[in-house]
C-alpha atoms as an extended CHARMM CRD file, in Angstrom:
* protein
*
       224  EXT
         1         1  MET       CA            -12.3440000000       11.7200000000      -20.0330000000  PROA      1               0.0000000000
         2         2  GLU       CA            -11.8420000000        8.5540000000      -20.0890000000  PROA      2               0.0000000000
         3         3  THR       CA             -7.8940000000        7.8490000000      -17.9660000000  PROA      3               0.0000000000
         4         4  LEU       CA             -7.9880000000        4.1600000000      -19.4690000000  PROA      4               0.0000000000
         5         5  ARG       CA             -9.8750000000        2.3830000000      -22.5470000000  PROA      5               0.0000000000
         6         6  LEU       CA             -9.3050000000       -1.4180000000      -23.7250000000  PROA      6               0.0000000000
         7         7  GLU       CA            -10.8960000000       -1.7830000000      -26.9630000000  PROA      7               0.0000000000
         8         8  ALA       CA            -11.1720000000       -5.1160000000      -28.5740000000  PROA      8               0.0000000000
         9         9  ILE       CA             -8.0960000000       -6.7560000000      -26.7910000000  PROA      9               0.0000000000
        10        10  HSD       CA             -7.0270000000       -9.8050000000      -27.3980000000  PROA      10              0.0000000000
        11        11  ARG       CA             -4.1760000000      -11.9360000000      -25.6340000000  PROA      11              0.0000000000
        12        12  ARG       CA             -2.7020000000      -15.2190000000      -26.4610000000  PROA      12              0.0000000000
        13        13  TYR       CA             -0.2600000000      -17.8970000000      -25.8990000000  PROA      13              0.0000000000
        14        14  LYS       CA              1.2400000000      -20.9730000000      -27.0320000000  PROA      14              0.0000000000
        15        15  GLN       CA              1.5380000000      -23.8880000000      -24.6610000000  PROA      15              0.0000000000
        16        16  GLY       CA              3.2130000000      -26.7930000000      -27.2950000000  PROA      16              0.0000000000
        17        17  GLN       CA              0.9820000000      -27.2090000000      -29.9300000000  PROA      17              0.0000000000
        18        18  ALA       CA             -1.6360000000      -25.0490000000      -28.3930000000  PROA      18              0.0000000000
        19        19  THR       CA             -3.3940000000      -21.5530000000      -28.0890000000  PROA      19              0.0000000000
        20        20  ILE       CA             -4.8780000000      -20.5300000000      -25.0270000000  PROA      20              0.0000000000
        21        21  GLU       CA             -6.9040000000      -17.7640000000      -25.7000000000  PROA      21              0.0000000000
        22        22  ILE       CA             -6.9710000000      -15.8290000000      -21.8260000000  PROA      22              0.0000000000
        23        23  LEU       CA             -8.2420000000      -12.2430000000      -23.1840000000  PROA      23              0.0000000000
        24        24  ARG       CA            -10.6800000000      -12.2260000000      -26.6230000000  PROA      24              0.0000000000
        25        25  GLY       CA            -12.3020000000       -8.9570000000      -27.1410000000  PROA      25              0.0000000000
        26        26  THR       CA            -11.9620000000       -7.0200000000      -24.0250000000  PROA      26              0.0000000000
        27        27  ASP       CA            -13.7790000000       -4.0430000000      -24.0520000000  PROA      27              0.0000000000
        28        28  PHE       CA            -13.4870000000       -1.5560000000      -21.1180000000  PROA      28              0.0000000000
        29        29  SER       CA            -13.0370000000        1.9990000000      -19.2510000000  PROA      29              0.0000000000
        30        30  LEU       CA            -11.2250000000        3.5300000000      -16.2880000000  PROA      30              0.0000000000
        31        31  TYR       CA            -12.6600000000        6.8150000000      -15.6620000000  PROA      31              0.0000000000
        32        32  PRO       CA            -10.6180000000        8.9840000000      -13.0900000000  PROA      32              0.0000000000
        33        33  GLY       CA            -10.4010000000        9.5050000000       -9.6660000000  PROA      33              0.0000000000
        34        34  GLU       CA            -12.5240000000        5.8730000000       -9.8180000000  PROA      34              0.0000000000
        35        35  ALA       CA            -10.9540000000        2.7410000000       -7.9310000000  PROA      35              0.0000000000
        36        36  VAL       CA            -12.1710000000       -0.6140000000       -9.8690000000  PROA      36              0.0000000000
        37        37  ALA       CA            -11.7240000000       -3.9910000000       -8.2250000000  PROA      37              0.0000000000
        38        38  LEU       CA            -10.4870000000       -6.6840000000      -10.6780000000  PROA      38              0.0000000000
        39        39  VAL       CA            -12.1290000000      -10.2640000000       -9.0580000000  PROA      39              0.0000000000
        40        40  ALA       CA            -11.7230000000      -13.6410000000      -10.6960000000  PROA      40              0.0000000000
        41        41  PRO       CA            -10.3060000000      -16.8410000000      -10.3090000000  PROA      41              0.0000000000
        42        42  SER       CA             -7.1220000000      -17.7170000000      -10.5240000000  PROA      42              0.0000000000
        43        43  GLY       CA             -5.8710000000      -17.9530000000      -13.9830000000  PROA      43              0.0000000000
        44        44  ALA       CA             -8.9110000000      -16.2320000000      -15.7370000000  PROA      44              0.0000000000
        45        45  GLY       CA             -6.2020000000      -13.3400000000      -17.0250000000  PROA      45              0.0000000000
        46        46  LYS       CA             -6.7970000000      -10.7320000000      -14.3350000000  PROA      46              0.0000000000
        47        47  SER       CA             -2.3550000000      -10.5170000000      -14.6730000000  PROA      47              0.0000000000
        48        48  THR       CA             -2.4420000000      -10.4570000000      -18.0210000000  PROA      48              0.0000000000
        49        49  LEU       CA             -5.0210000000       -7.6510000000      -17.8010000000  PROA      49              0.0000000000
        50        50  LEU       CA             -3.2170000000       -5.5600000000      -16.2930000000  PROA      50              0.0000000000
        51        51  HSD       CA             -0.3960000000       -6.1820000000      -17.6180000000  PROA      51              0.0000000000
        52        52  VAL       CA             -1.7080000000       -5.7430000000      -20.9350000000  PROA      52              0.0000000000
        53        53  ALA       CA             -3.3710000000       -2.3650000000      -20.1300000000  PROA      53              0.0000000000
        54        54  GLY       CA             -0.5410000000       -1.2630000000      -18.2650000000  PROA      54              0.0000000000
        55        55  LEU       CA              1.9550000000       -2.2460000000      -21.5450000000  PROA      55              0.0000000000
        56        56  LEU       CA              4.0770000000       -4.5080000000      -20.4530000000  PROA      56              0.0000000000
        57        57  GLU       CA              2.7710000000       -6.6750000000      -22.6170000000  PROA      57              0.0000000000
        58        58  ARG       CA              1.3020000000       -6.0070000000      -26.6810000000  PROA      58              0.0000000000
        59        59  PRO       CA             -2.1680000000       -7.6330000000      -27.0990000000  PROA      59              0.0000000000
        60        60  ASP       CA             -2.5830000000       -9.6160000000      -29.8720000000  PROA      60              0.0000000000
        61        61  GLY       CA             -5.3560000000       -7.1730000000      -31.2560000000  PROA      61              0.0000000000
        62        62  GLY       CA             -7.0780000000       -4.5150000000      -30.0670000000  PROA      62              0.0000000000
        63        63  GLU       CA             -5.7230000000       -1.3910000000      -28.5900000000  PROA      63              0.0000000000
        64        64  VAL       CA             -4.9140000000        0.1620000000      -24.5750000000  PROA      64              0.0000000000
        65        65  ILE       CA             -5.8490000000        3.9330000000      -25.3460000000  PROA      65              0.0000000000
        66        66  ILE       CA             -4.2650000000        5.9390000000      -22.1910000000  PROA      66              0.0000000000
        67        67  GLY       CA             -4.7630000000        9.4290000000      -21.5180000000  PROA      67              0.0000000000
        68        68  GLY       CA             -6.4570000000        9.9440000000      -25.5520000000  PROA      68              0.0000000000
        69        69  ARG       CA             -3.4460000000        8.4020000000      -27.1620000000  PROA      69              0.0000000000
        70        70  PRO       CA             -3.7020000000        5.0620000000      -28.7290000000  PROA      70              0.0000000000
        71        71  THR       CA             -0.2440000000        2.8540000000      -28.0800000000  PROA      71              0.0000000000
        72        72  SER       CA             -0.2510000000       -0.0100000000      -30.5680000000  PROA      72              0.0000000000
        73        73  SER       CA              1.9270000000        1.4180000000      -33.2150000000  PROA      73              0.0000000000
        74        74  LEU       CA              4.3290000000        2.7820000000      -30.6670000000  PROA      74              0.0000000000
        75        75  SER       CA              7.9000000000        1.7420000000      -30.2150000000  PROA      75              0.0000000000
        76        76  ASP       CA              9.5600000000        0.5460000000      -27.1370000000  PROA      76              0.0000000000
        77        77  ALA       CA             10.6140000000        3.0760000000      -26.0730000000  PROA      77              0.0000000000
        78        78  GLU       CA              8.0420000000        5.4020000000      -26.3130000000  PROA      78              0.0000000000
        79        79  ARG       CA              5.9210000000        2.4540000000      -24.4800000000  PROA      79              0.0000000000
        80        80  THR       CA              8.3940000000        2.4730000000      -21.8180000000  PROA      80              0.0000000000
        81        81  ARG       CA              8.2350000000        6.4100000000      -21.5130000000  PROA      81              0.0000000000
        82        82  ILE       CA              4.2640000000        6.5420000000      -21.3990000000  PROA      82              0.0000000000
        83        83  ARG       CA              4.6660000000        4.0350000000      -18.4170000000  PROA      83              0.0000000000
        84        84  ARG       CA              7.6440000000        5.5460000000      -16.6930000000  PROA      84              0.0000000000
        85        85  HSD       CA              5.7570000000        8.6780000000      -16.9730000000  PROA      85              0.0000000000
        86        86  GLU       CA              1.8140000000        7.7590000000      -16.3860000000  PROA      86              0.0000000000
        87        87  VAL       CA              1.2160000000        4.1430000000      -15.0170000000  PROA      87              0.0000000000
        88        88  GLY       CA              2.1790000000        2.8710000000      -11.6960000000  PROA      88              0.0000000000
        89        89  PHE       CA              2.3320000000       -0.5970000000      -10.7540000000  PROA      89              0.0000000000
        90        90  VAL       CA              1.9540000000       -2.1480000000       -7.0440000000  PROA      90              0.0000000000
        91        91  TYR       CA              2.2240000000       -6.1190000000       -6.2420000000  PROA      91              0.0000000000
        92        92  GLN       CA              1.7020000000       -8.3790000000       -3.7250000000  PROA      92              0.0000000000
        93        93  PHE       CA              4.5300000000       -8.4880000000       -2.9600000000  PROA      93              0.0000000000
        94        94  HSD       CA              6.2850000000       -5.0470000000       -2.3390000000  PROA      94              0.0000000000
        95        95  HSD       CA              9.8280000000       -5.8400000000       -4.4590000000  PROA      95              0.0000000000
        96        96  LEU       CA             11.2970000000       -2.6170000000       -2.7590000000  PROA      96              0.0000000000
        97        97  MET       CA             14.9270000000       -2.5840000000       -2.8650000000  PROA      97              0.0000000000
        98        98  GLY       CA             16.4990000000       -3.9200000000        0.6860000000  PROA      98              0.0000000000
        99        99  GLU       CA             20.1270000000       -1.4960000000        0.5920000000  PROA      99              0.0000000000
       100       100  PHE       CA             17.7240000000        1.5290000000        0.0510000000  PROA      100             0.0000000000
       101       101  SER       CA             15.8970000000        3.1600000000        2.2840000000  PROA      101             0.0000000000
       102       102  ALA       CA             11.8560000000        3.8180000000        2.2040000000  PROA      102             0.0000000000
       103       103  MET       CA             12.4050000000        7.3220000000        1.0140000000  PROA      103             0.0000000000
       104       104  GLU       CA             15.1620000000        6.2120000000       -1.2840000000  PROA      104             0.0000000000
       105       105  ASN       CA             12.9640000000        3.9270000000       -2.6470000000  PROA      105             0.0000000000
       106       106  VAL       CA              9.9600000000        6.5830000000       -3.1390000000  PROA      106             0.0000000000
       107       107  MET       CA             13.0270000000        8.6250000000       -5.0840000000  PROA      107             0.0000000000
       108       108  LEU       CA             14.4630000000        6.3070000000       -7.2940000000  PROA      108             0.0000000000
       109       109  PRO       CA             11.7710000000        6.3310000000      -10.0260000000  PROA      109             0.0000000000
       110       110  GLN       CA             11.3140000000       10.3620000000       -9.9460000000  PROA      110             0.0000000000
       111       111  LEU       CA             15.9070000000       10.4370000000      -10.6440000000  PROA      111             0.0000000000
       112       112  VAL       CA             15.0660000000        7.9610000000      -13.3310000000  PROA      112             0.0000000000
       113       113  ALA       CA             12.6920000000       10.2400000000      -14.6720000000  PROA      113             0.0000000000
       114       114  GLY       CA             14.8410000000       12.8150000000      -14.6630000000  PROA      114             0.0000000000
       115       115  LEU       CA             13.3440000000       14.8270000000      -12.1110000000  PROA      115             0.0000000000
       116       116  ASP       CA             16.0780000000       16.7620000000       -9.9430000000  PROA      116             0.0000000000
       117       117  LYS       CA             16.9750000000       14.9920000000       -6.4700000000  PROA      117             0.0000000000
       118       118  LYS       CA             15.3280000000       18.0210000000       -4.0360000000  PROA      118             0.0000000000
       119       119  GLU       CA             12.2180000000       17.5710000000       -5.3320000000  PROA      119             0.0000000000
       120       120  ALA       CA             11.9980000000       14.4640000000       -5.4170000000  PROA      120             0.0000000000
       121       121  ARG       CA             13.0830000000       14.1360000000       -1.8490000000  PROA      121             0.0000000000
       122       122  LYS       CA             10.8170000000       16.5500000000       -1.1120000000  PROA      122             0.0000000000
       123       123  ARG       CA              7.4090000000       14.4200000000       -3.3030000000  PROA      123             0.0000000000
       124       124  ALA       CA              8.8600000000       11.2740000000       -1.4130000000  PROA      124             0.0000000000
       125       125  GLU       CA              8.5110000000       13.4180000000        1.7490000000  PROA      125             0.0000000000
       126       126  GLU       CA              4.8720000000       14.0920000000        0.9690000000  PROA      126             0.0000000000
       127       127  LEU       CA              3.6550000000       11.0800000000        0.1580000000  PROA      127             0.0000000000
       128       128  LEU       CA              5.3760000000        8.9950000000        2.8790000000  PROA      128             0.0000000000
       129       129  GLN       CA              3.7020000000       11.6490000000        5.3470000000  PROA      129             0.0000000000
       130       130  TRP       CA              0.2080000000       11.2600000000        3.8020000000  PROA      130             0.0000000000
       131       131  LEU       CA              0.5200000000        7.3430000000        3.8930000000  PROA      131             0.0000000000
       132       132  GLY       CA              1.2250000000        7.8340000000        7.3900000000  PROA      132             0.0000000000
       133       133  LEU       CA              4.8780000000        6.8840000000        6.9670000000  PROA      133             0.0000000000
       134       134  GLY       CA              7.2240000000        9.8350000000        7.6040000000  PROA      134             0.0000000000
       135       135  HSD       CA              8.4920000000        8.8580000000       10.4950000000  PROA      135             0.0000000000
       136       136  ARG       CA             10.0320000000        5.2860000000        8.7810000000  PROA      136             0.0000000000
       137       137  GLY       CA             11.4620000000        7.3110000000        5.4940000000  PROA      137             0.0000000000
       138       138  THR       CA             14.9120000000        6.3200000000        6.8210000000  PROA      138             0.0000000000
       139       139  HSD       CA             14.4060000000        2.9180000000        7.3310000000  PROA      139             0.0000000000
       140       140  ARG       CA             15.3580000000        0.0100000000        5.4260000000  PROA      140             0.0000000000
       141       141  PRO       CA             12.3200000000       -2.8830000000        4.1770000000  PROA      141             0.0000000000
       142       142  ALA       CA             14.0240000000       -4.8610000000        6.6240000000  PROA      142             0.0000000000
       143       143  GLU       CA             13.2090000000       -2.9440000000        9.1550000000  PROA      143             0.0000000000
       144       144  LEU       CA              9.3230000000       -2.0190000000        8.3900000000  PROA      144             0.0000000000
       145       145  SER       CA              6.7500000000       -4.0040000000        9.0810000000  PROA      145             0.0000000000
       146       146  GLY       CA              4.3620000000       -5.6540000000        5.8550000000  PROA      146             0.0000000000
       147       147  GLY       CA              2.0790000000       -3.1140000000        6.3550000000  PROA      147             0.0000000000
       148       148  GLU       CA              4.3150000000       -0.1850000000        6.0990000000  PROA      148             0.0000000000
       149       149  GLN       CA              6.5220000000       -1.8130000000        2.7890000000  PROA      149             0.0000000000
       150       150  GLN       CA              3.7450000000       -2.2390000000        1.1430000000  PROA      150             0.0000000000
       151       151  ARG       CA              2.6120000000        1.3670000000        1.6910000000  PROA      151             0.0000000000
       152       152  VAL       CA              6.2230000000        2.3180000000        0.6620000000  PROA      152             0.0000000000
       153       153  ALA       CA              5.2080000000        0.4420000000       -2.6530000000  PROA      153             0.0000000000
       154       154  ILE       CA              2.7640000000        2.7270000000       -3.2190000000  PROA      154             0.0000000000
       155       155  ALA       CA              4.5780000000        5.7330000000       -2.3130000000  PROA      155             0.0000000000
       156       156  ARG       CA              7.0190000000        4.9100000000       -4.9540000000  PROA      156             0.0000000000
       157       157  ALA       CA              3.7990000000        3.9850000000       -7.6900000000  PROA      157             0.0000000000
       158       158  VAL       CA              2.7150000000        7.1310000000       -7.6360000000  PROA      158             0.0000000000
       159       159  ALA       CA              5.7710000000        8.9450000000       -6.6630000000  PROA      159             0.0000000000
       160       160  ASN       CA              5.7990000000       10.2330000000      -10.6430000000  PROA      160             0.0000000000
       161       161  ALA       CA              1.7180000000       11.5310000000      -10.3360000000  PROA      161             0.0000000000
       162       162  PRO       CA              0.7830000000        9.0140000000      -12.7150000000  PROA      162             0.0000000000
       163       163  ARG       CA             -2.9790000000        8.9330000000      -14.5170000000  PROA      163             0.0000000000
       164       164  VAL       CA             -3.5570000000        5.3170000000      -13.4930000000  PROA      164             0.0000000000
       165       165  LEU       CA             -2.3560000000        2.5760000000      -11.2840000000  PROA      165             0.0000000000
       166       166  PHE       CA             -2.9380000000       -0.8300000000      -11.4710000000  PROA      166             0.0000000000
       167       167  ALA       CA             -2.3120000000       -3.4570000000       -7.8600000000  PROA      167             0.0000000000
       168       168  ASP       CA             -2.1190000000       -6.6580000000       -8.6140000000  PROA      168             0.0000000000
       169       169  GLU       CA             -3.4950000000       -8.3380000000       -5.0270000000  PROA      169             0.0000000000
       170       170  PRO       CA             -1.9260000000       -5.8110000000       -3.2170000000  PROA      170             0.0000000000
       171       171  THR       CA             -3.1630000000       -7.1970000000       -0.0450000000  PROA      171             0.0000000000
       172       172  GLY       CA             -2.9910000000      -10.6830000000       -0.9530000000  PROA      172             0.0000000000
       173       173  ASN       CA              0.1300000000      -10.8110000000        1.2360000000  PROA      173             0.0000000000
       174       174  LEU       CA             -1.3920000000       -8.9740000000        4.4540000000  PROA      174             0.0000000000
       175       175  ASP       CA             -3.1650000000      -10.1530000000        7.2920000000  PROA      175             0.0000000000
       176       176  VAL       CA             -6.4570000000       -9.1160000000        7.3650000000  PROA      176             0.0000000000
       177       177  VAL       CA             -6.0960000000       -5.8860000000       10.0550000000  PROA      177             0.0000000000
       178       178  THR       CA             -3.2600000000       -5.1300000000        7.6610000000  PROA      178             0.0000000000
       179       179  ALA       CA             -4.7990000000       -5.1360000000        4.6260000000  PROA      179             0.0000000000
       180       180  GLU       CA             -7.1220000000       -2.9400000000        5.4610000000  PROA      180             0.0000000000
       181       181  ALA       CA             -4.6820000000       -0.1040000000        6.8320000000  PROA      181             0.0000000000
       182       182  VAL       CA             -3.0340000000       -0.6940000000        3.3180000000  PROA      182             0.0000000000
       183       183  PHE       CA             -6.4690000000       -0.0050000000        1.2310000000  PROA      183             0.0000000000
       184       184  GLU       CA             -7.5690000000        2.9210000000        3.9240000000  PROA      184             0.0000000000
       185       185  SER       CA             -4.4250000000        4.3030000000        2.4050000000  PROA      185             0.0000000000
       186       186  LEU       CA             -4.0910000000        3.6760000000       -1.4570000000  PROA      186             0.0000000000
       187       187  PHE       CA             -7.8190000000        4.8000000000       -1.5770000000  PROA      187             0.0000000000
       188       188  LYS       CA             -7.3950000000        7.9560000000        0.4210000000  PROA      188             0.0000000000
       189       189  LEU       CA             -4.3740000000        8.2830000000       -1.9560000000  PROA      189             0.0000000000
       190       190  ILE       CA             -6.9590000000        7.7910000000       -5.1630000000  PROA      190             0.0000000000
       191       191  LYS       CA             -9.3280000000       10.2340000000       -4.7620000000  PROA      191             0.0000000000
       192       192  ALA       CA             -6.9650000000       13.4000000000       -3.2810000000  PROA      192             0.0000000000
       193       193  THR       CA             -5.0550000000       13.1970000000       -6.1170000000  PROA      193             0.0000000000
       194       194  GLY       CA             -7.4800000000       11.7830000000       -8.9770000000  PROA      194             0.0000000000
       195       195  LEU       CA             -5.3230000000        9.0870000000       -9.4760000000  PROA      195             0.0000000000
       196       196  SER       CA             -7.0950000000        6.1690000000      -10.9310000000  PROA      196             0.0000000000
       197       197  ALA       CA             -6.6240000000        2.7170000000      -10.3140000000  PROA      197             0.0000000000
       198       198  LEU       CA             -7.9230000000       -0.7970000000      -11.4940000000  PROA      198             0.0000000000
       199       199  VAL       CA             -7.2430000000       -3.4030000000       -8.3240000000  PROA      199             0.0000000000
       200       200  ALA       CA             -7.1260000000       -6.5970000000       -9.1230000000  PROA      200             0.0000000000
       201       201  THR       CA             -7.9300000000       -8.6640000000       -5.5180000000  PROA      201             0.0000000000
       202       202  HSD       CA             -9.5270000000      -11.8970000000       -4.2790000000  PROA      202             0.0000000000
       203       203  ASN       CA            -10.6810000000       -9.9040000000       -1.4520000000  PROA      203             0.0000000000
       204       204  LEU       CA            -14.8240000000       -9.5710000000       -1.9870000000  PROA      204             0.0000000000
       205       205  GLU       CA            -15.3890000000       -7.4810000000        0.8330000000  PROA      205             0.0000000000
       206       206  LEU       CA            -12.4580000000       -4.8040000000        0.1230000000  PROA      206             0.0000000000
       207       207  ALA       CA            -13.6370000000       -4.8540000000       -3.9700000000  PROA      207             0.0000000000
       208       208  ALA       CA            -17.5420000000       -4.5990000000       -2.1290000000  PROA      208             0.0000000000
       209       209  ARG       CA            -15.9890000000       -0.8240000000       -1.0460000000  PROA      209             0.0000000000
       210       210  MET       CA            -14.2460000000        0.2900000000       -4.9290000000  PROA      210             0.0000000000
       211       211  ASP       CA            -16.9010000000        2.1410000000       -6.9340000000  PROA      211             0.0000000000
       212       212  ARG       CA            -17.0220000000       -0.6170000000       -9.6290000000  PROA      212             0.0000000000
       213       213  ARG       CA            -16.1800000000       -4.2020000000       -9.6920000000  PROA      213             0.0000000000
       214       214  ILE       CA            -15.5640000000       -6.2010000000      -12.8580000000  PROA      214             0.0000000000
       215       215  THR       CA            -15.1670000000       -9.6710000000      -13.5810000000  PROA      215             0.0000000000
       216       216  LEU       CA            -13.7340000000      -11.5160000000      -16.4900000000  PROA      216             0.0000000000
       217       217  ARG       CA            -15.6150000000      -14.3310000000      -18.3180000000  PROA      217             0.0000000000
       218       218  ASP       CA            -15.1510000000      -15.7150000000      -20.7540000000  PROA      218             0.0000000000
       219       219  GLY       CA            -12.0570000000      -13.5860000000      -21.7080000000  PROA      219             0.0000000000
       220       220  LEU       CA            -14.5660000000      -10.5910000000      -21.7730000000  PROA      220             0.0000000000
       221       221  ALA       CA            -14.5500000000       -8.4260000000      -18.7970000000  PROA      221             0.0000000000
       222       222  VAL       CA            -18.0780000000       -8.0940000000      -17.2850000000  PROA      222             0.0000000000
       223       223  GLU       CA            -19.4350000000       -5.5220000000      -15.1800000000  PROA      223             0.0000000000
       224       224  VAL       CA            -20.7010000000       -6.9500000000      -11.4990000000  PROA      224             0.0000000000
């Protein structure tokens, strides 16, 4: 079964007196255990697609289905619950909380979701170990390299075992070697857990190594 299904998604914005149509009936499916690259020019609507698919924005038309469940008629509270438990986000900038350690940053979303502190710590330790950061758990973000910070951000994003992960230029702020290491960590995690991932990227070399590639043309998602 599809992890994520977008059906005829429309999204438009007002700019002064003009209406700009970003998504024009977009259809897209994402399946368990696959990483799909979203490659399109700046301004084509990549971030809009991720935000609508991840329930951060409501579409102006169409349906977002996560885990077989339509979301268009859900309350804001229920959409928040789905984001908390079934969706993970990674951005170009890690957005870690500087006053907390790597371990605490990964524990926080689990505690917010109601998990026991002991269990949250155990899962955080396992994730950091898996991503090669087991020895860095007590370090604060300022004490970590850019690549280490982004791997902590990945661990935080998947801490609640979501169905789907959305990543918006997750290696865009990193040098080539570090970007490669972060990508390998992310890809290994996807394949090991059965997580689904939609990754917006300008890195065509990394995109070519993913399971599928899509782009946005005239507001529609197209396989490339």
